[in-house]
CSV table of C-alpha atoms in Angstrom, one decimal:
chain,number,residue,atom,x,y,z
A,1,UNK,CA,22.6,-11.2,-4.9
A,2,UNK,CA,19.5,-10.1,-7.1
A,3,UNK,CA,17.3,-11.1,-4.7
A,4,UNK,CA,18.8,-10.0,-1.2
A,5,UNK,CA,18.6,-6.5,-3.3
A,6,UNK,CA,14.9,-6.8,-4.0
A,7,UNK,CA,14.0,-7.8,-0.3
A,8,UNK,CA,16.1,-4.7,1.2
A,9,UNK,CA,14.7,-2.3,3.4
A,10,UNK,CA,11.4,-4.2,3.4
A,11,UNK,CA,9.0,-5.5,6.4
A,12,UNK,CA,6.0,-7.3,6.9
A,13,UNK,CA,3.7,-5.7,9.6
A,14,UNK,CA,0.6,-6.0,11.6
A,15,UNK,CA,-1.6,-2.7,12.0
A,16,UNK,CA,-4.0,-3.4,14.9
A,17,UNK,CA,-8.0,-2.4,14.1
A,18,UNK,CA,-8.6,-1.6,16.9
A,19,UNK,CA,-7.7,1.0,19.7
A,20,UNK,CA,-7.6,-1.2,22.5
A,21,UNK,CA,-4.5,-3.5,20.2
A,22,UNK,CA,-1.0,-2.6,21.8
A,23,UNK,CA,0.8,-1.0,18.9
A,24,UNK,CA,1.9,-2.9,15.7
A,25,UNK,CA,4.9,-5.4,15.1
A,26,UNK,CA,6.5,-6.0,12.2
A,27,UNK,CA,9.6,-8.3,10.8
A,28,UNK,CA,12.5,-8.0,8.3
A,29,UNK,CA,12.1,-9.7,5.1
A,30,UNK,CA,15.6,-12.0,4.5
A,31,UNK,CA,16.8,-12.5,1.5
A,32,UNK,CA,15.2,-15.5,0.4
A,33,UNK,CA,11.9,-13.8,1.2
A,34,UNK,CA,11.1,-14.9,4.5
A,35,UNK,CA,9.7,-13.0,7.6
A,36,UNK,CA,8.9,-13.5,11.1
A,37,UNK,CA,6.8,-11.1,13.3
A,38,UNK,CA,7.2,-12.3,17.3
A,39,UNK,CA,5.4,-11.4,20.5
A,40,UNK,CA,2.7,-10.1,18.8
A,41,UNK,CA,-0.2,-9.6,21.6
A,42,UNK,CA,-3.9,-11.1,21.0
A,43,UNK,CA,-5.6,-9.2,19.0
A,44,UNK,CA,-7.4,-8.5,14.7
A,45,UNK,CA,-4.3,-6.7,12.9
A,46,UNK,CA,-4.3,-5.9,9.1
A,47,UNK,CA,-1.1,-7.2,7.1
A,48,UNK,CA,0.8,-4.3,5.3
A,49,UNK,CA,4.2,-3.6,2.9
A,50,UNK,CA,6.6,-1.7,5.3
A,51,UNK,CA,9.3,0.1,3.1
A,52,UNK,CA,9.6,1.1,-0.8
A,53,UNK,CA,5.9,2.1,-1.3
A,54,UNK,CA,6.5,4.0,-4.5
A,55,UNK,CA,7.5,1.6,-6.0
A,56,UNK,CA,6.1,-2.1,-4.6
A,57,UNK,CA,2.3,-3.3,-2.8
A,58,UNK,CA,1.2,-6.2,-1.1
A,59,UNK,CA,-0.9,-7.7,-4.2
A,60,UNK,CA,-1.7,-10.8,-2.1
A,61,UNK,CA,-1.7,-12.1,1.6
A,62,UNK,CA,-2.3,-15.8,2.0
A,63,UNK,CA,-2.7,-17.5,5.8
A,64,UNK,CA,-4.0,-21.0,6.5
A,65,UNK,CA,-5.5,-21.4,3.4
A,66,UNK,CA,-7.4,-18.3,3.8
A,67,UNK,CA,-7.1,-14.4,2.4
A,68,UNK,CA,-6.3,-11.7,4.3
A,69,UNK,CA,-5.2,-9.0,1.8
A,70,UNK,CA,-8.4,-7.2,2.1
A,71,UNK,CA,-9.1,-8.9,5.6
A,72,UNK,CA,-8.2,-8.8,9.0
A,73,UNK,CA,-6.7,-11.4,10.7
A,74,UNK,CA,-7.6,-12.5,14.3
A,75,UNK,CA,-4.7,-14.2,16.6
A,76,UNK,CA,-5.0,-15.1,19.6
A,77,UNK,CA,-2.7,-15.4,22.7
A,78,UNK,CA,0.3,-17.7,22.1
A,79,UNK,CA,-1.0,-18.5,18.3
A,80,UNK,CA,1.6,-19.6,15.9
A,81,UNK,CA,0.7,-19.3,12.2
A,82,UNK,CA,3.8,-20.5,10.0
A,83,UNK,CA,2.3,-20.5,6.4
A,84,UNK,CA,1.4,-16.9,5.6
A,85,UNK,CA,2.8,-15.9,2.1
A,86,UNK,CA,2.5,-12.7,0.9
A,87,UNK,CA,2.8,-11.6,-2.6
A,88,UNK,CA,4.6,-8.3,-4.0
A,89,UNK,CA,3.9,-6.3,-7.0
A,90,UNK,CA,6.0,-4.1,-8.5
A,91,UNK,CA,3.1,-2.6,-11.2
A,92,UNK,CA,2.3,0.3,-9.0
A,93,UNK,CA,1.1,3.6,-11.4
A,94,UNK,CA,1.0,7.4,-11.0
A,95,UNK,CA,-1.7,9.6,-11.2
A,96,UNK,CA,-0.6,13.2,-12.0
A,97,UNK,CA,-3.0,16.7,-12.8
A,98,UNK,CA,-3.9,19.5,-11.5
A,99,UNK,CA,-6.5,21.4,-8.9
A,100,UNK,CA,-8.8,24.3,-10.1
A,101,UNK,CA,-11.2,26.4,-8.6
A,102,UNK,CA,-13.5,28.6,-11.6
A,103,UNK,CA,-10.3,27.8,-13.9
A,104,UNK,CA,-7.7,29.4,-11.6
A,105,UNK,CA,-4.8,27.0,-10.1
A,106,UNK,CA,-5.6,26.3,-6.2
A,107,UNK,CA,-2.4,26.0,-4.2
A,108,UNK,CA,-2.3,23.5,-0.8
A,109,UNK,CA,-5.1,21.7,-1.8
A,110,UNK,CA,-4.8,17.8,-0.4
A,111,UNK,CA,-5.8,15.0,-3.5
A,112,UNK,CA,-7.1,11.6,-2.2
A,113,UNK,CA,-7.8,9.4,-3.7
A,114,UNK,CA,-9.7,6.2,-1.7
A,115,UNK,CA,-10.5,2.8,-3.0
A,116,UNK,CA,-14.2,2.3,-4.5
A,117,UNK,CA,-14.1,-1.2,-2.7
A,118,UNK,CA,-14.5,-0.2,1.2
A,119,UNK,CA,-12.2,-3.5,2.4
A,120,UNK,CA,-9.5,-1.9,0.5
A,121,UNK,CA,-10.2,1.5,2.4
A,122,UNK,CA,-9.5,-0.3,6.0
A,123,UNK,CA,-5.7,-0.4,4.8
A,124,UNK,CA,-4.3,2.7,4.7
A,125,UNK,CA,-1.5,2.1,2.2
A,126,UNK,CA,-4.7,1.8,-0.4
A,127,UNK,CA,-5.6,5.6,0.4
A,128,UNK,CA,-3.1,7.6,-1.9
A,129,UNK,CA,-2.8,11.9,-0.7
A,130,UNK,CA,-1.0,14.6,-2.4
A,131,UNK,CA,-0.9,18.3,-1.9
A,132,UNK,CA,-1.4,20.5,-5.0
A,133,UNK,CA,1.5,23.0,-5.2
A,134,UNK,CA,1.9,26.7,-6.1
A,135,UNK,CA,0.7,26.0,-9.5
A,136,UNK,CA,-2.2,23.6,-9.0
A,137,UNK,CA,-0.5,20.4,-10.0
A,138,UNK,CA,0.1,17.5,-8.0
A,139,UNK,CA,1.8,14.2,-8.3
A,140,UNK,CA,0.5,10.5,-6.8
A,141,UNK,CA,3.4,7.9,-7.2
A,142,UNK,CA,2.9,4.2,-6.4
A,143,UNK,CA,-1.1,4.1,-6.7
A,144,UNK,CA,-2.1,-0.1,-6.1
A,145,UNK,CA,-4.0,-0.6,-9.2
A,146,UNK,CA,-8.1,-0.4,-8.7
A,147,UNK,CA,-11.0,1.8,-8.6
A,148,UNK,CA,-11.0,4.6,-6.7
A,149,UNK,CA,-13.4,8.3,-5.6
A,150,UNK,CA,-10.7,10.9,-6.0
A,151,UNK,CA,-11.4,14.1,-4.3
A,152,UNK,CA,-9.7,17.6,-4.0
A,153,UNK,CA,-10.2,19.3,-0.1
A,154,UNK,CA,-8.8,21.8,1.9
A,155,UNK,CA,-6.6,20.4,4.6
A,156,UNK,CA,-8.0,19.6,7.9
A,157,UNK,CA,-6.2,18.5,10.9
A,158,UNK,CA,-8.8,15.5,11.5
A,159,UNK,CA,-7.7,14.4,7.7
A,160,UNK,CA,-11.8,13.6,7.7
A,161,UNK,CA,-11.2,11.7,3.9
A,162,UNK,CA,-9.6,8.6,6.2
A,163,UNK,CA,-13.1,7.7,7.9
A,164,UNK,CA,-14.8,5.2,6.2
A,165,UNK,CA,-17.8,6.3,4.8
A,166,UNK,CA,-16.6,9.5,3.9
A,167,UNK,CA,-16.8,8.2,-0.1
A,168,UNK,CA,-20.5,8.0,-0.1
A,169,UNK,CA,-21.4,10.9,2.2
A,170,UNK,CA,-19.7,12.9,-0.7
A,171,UNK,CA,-20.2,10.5,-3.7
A,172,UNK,CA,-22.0,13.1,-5.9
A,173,UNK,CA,-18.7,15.5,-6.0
A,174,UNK,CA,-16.8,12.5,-6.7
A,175,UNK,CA,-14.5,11.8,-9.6
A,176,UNK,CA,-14.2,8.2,-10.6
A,177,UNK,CA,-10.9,6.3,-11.6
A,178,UNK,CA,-9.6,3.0,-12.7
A,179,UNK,CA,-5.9,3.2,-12.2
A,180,UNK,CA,-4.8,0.7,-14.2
A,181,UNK,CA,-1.4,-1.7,-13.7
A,182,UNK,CA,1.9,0.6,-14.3
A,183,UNK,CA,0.0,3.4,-15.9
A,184,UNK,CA,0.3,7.2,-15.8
A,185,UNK,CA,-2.8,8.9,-15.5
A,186,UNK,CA,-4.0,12.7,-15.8
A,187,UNK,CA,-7.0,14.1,-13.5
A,188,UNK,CA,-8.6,17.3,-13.3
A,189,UNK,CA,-10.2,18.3,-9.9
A,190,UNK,CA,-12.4,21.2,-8.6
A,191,UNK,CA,-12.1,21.4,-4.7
A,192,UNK,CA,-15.0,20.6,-3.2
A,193,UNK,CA,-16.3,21.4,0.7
A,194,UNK,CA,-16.8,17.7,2.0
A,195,UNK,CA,-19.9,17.1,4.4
């Protein structure tokens, strides 16, 4: 059926937040859309899309009532919660150009781009990364709609662009984006040496 297609190779998982969380857990979406995640210890996780994430997002995550799709969610030991619904999107875009240092092409150069909004940046399926290639040019596929800082950097084994305040430490070097819905989108960077 249409729908056991569309649900394929997809799970629902918890990331923890912390260190101290015992790994993450995760469940198979069925074909009617459902998902359960068991023995899942006490702890905050954040709710992510496993599989397809060039081409579909979590748009929406919806527990008790409350959201949770730029939250964390707290369980605690032996907690059931049975109305989580989480919503899909399929209008993921690409953002494609190329990296240039005094007008030359600057191969191996890593493009991130990371969510204005710094809820968004505590999931890491809302930080996009690309490496520029012999020519200069990379290539960003499945980009969740939003604003974003988008920064060109040499690599680095500590991948520094994931720490949270690592936007507004550099904000001055910063480009600024709005990828919009299904949209392809050019951008120009000069590397810059973050601080």
């Amino acid at each position: 059926s249409k729908a056991a297609c569309f649900f394929s190779e997809l799970r629902v998982g918890l990331q923890p937040d912390s260190e101290t969380a015992m790994g993450s857990f995760s469940g198979n979406l069925d074909e009617a859309g459902r998902f359960s995640i068991k023995d899942v210890t006490e702890g905050t996780y954040s709710i992510f899309l496993q599989g397809r994430e060039q081409e579909l997002y979590l748009k929406q995550v919806r527990c008790s009532g409350e959201d949770y799709t730029a939250r964390s969610i707290s369980l605690a030991a032996d907690q059931v919660v049975d109305d989580c619904t989480v919503t899909l999107a399929r209008d993921v875009a690409e953002v494609a150009g190329q990296v240039k240092a005094e007008d030359v092409p600057t191969p191996g150069i890593v493009v991130v781009l990371i969510p204005v909004e710094k809820e968004r940046r505590r999931n890491p399926r809302h930080t996009a990364t690309a490496q520029s290639d012999a020519n200069g040019n990379f290539v960003l596929r499945g980009v969740i709609p939003g604003d974003y800082f988008a920064f060109a950097v040499a690599p680095s084994d500590d991948n520094v662009y994931y720490d949270l305040d690592f936007p507004e430490r550099n904000r001055e070097r910063a480009s600024r984006l709005t990828v919009k819905p299904s949209e392809r989108h050019v951008l120009n960077l000069t590397p810059i040496r973050p601080q």
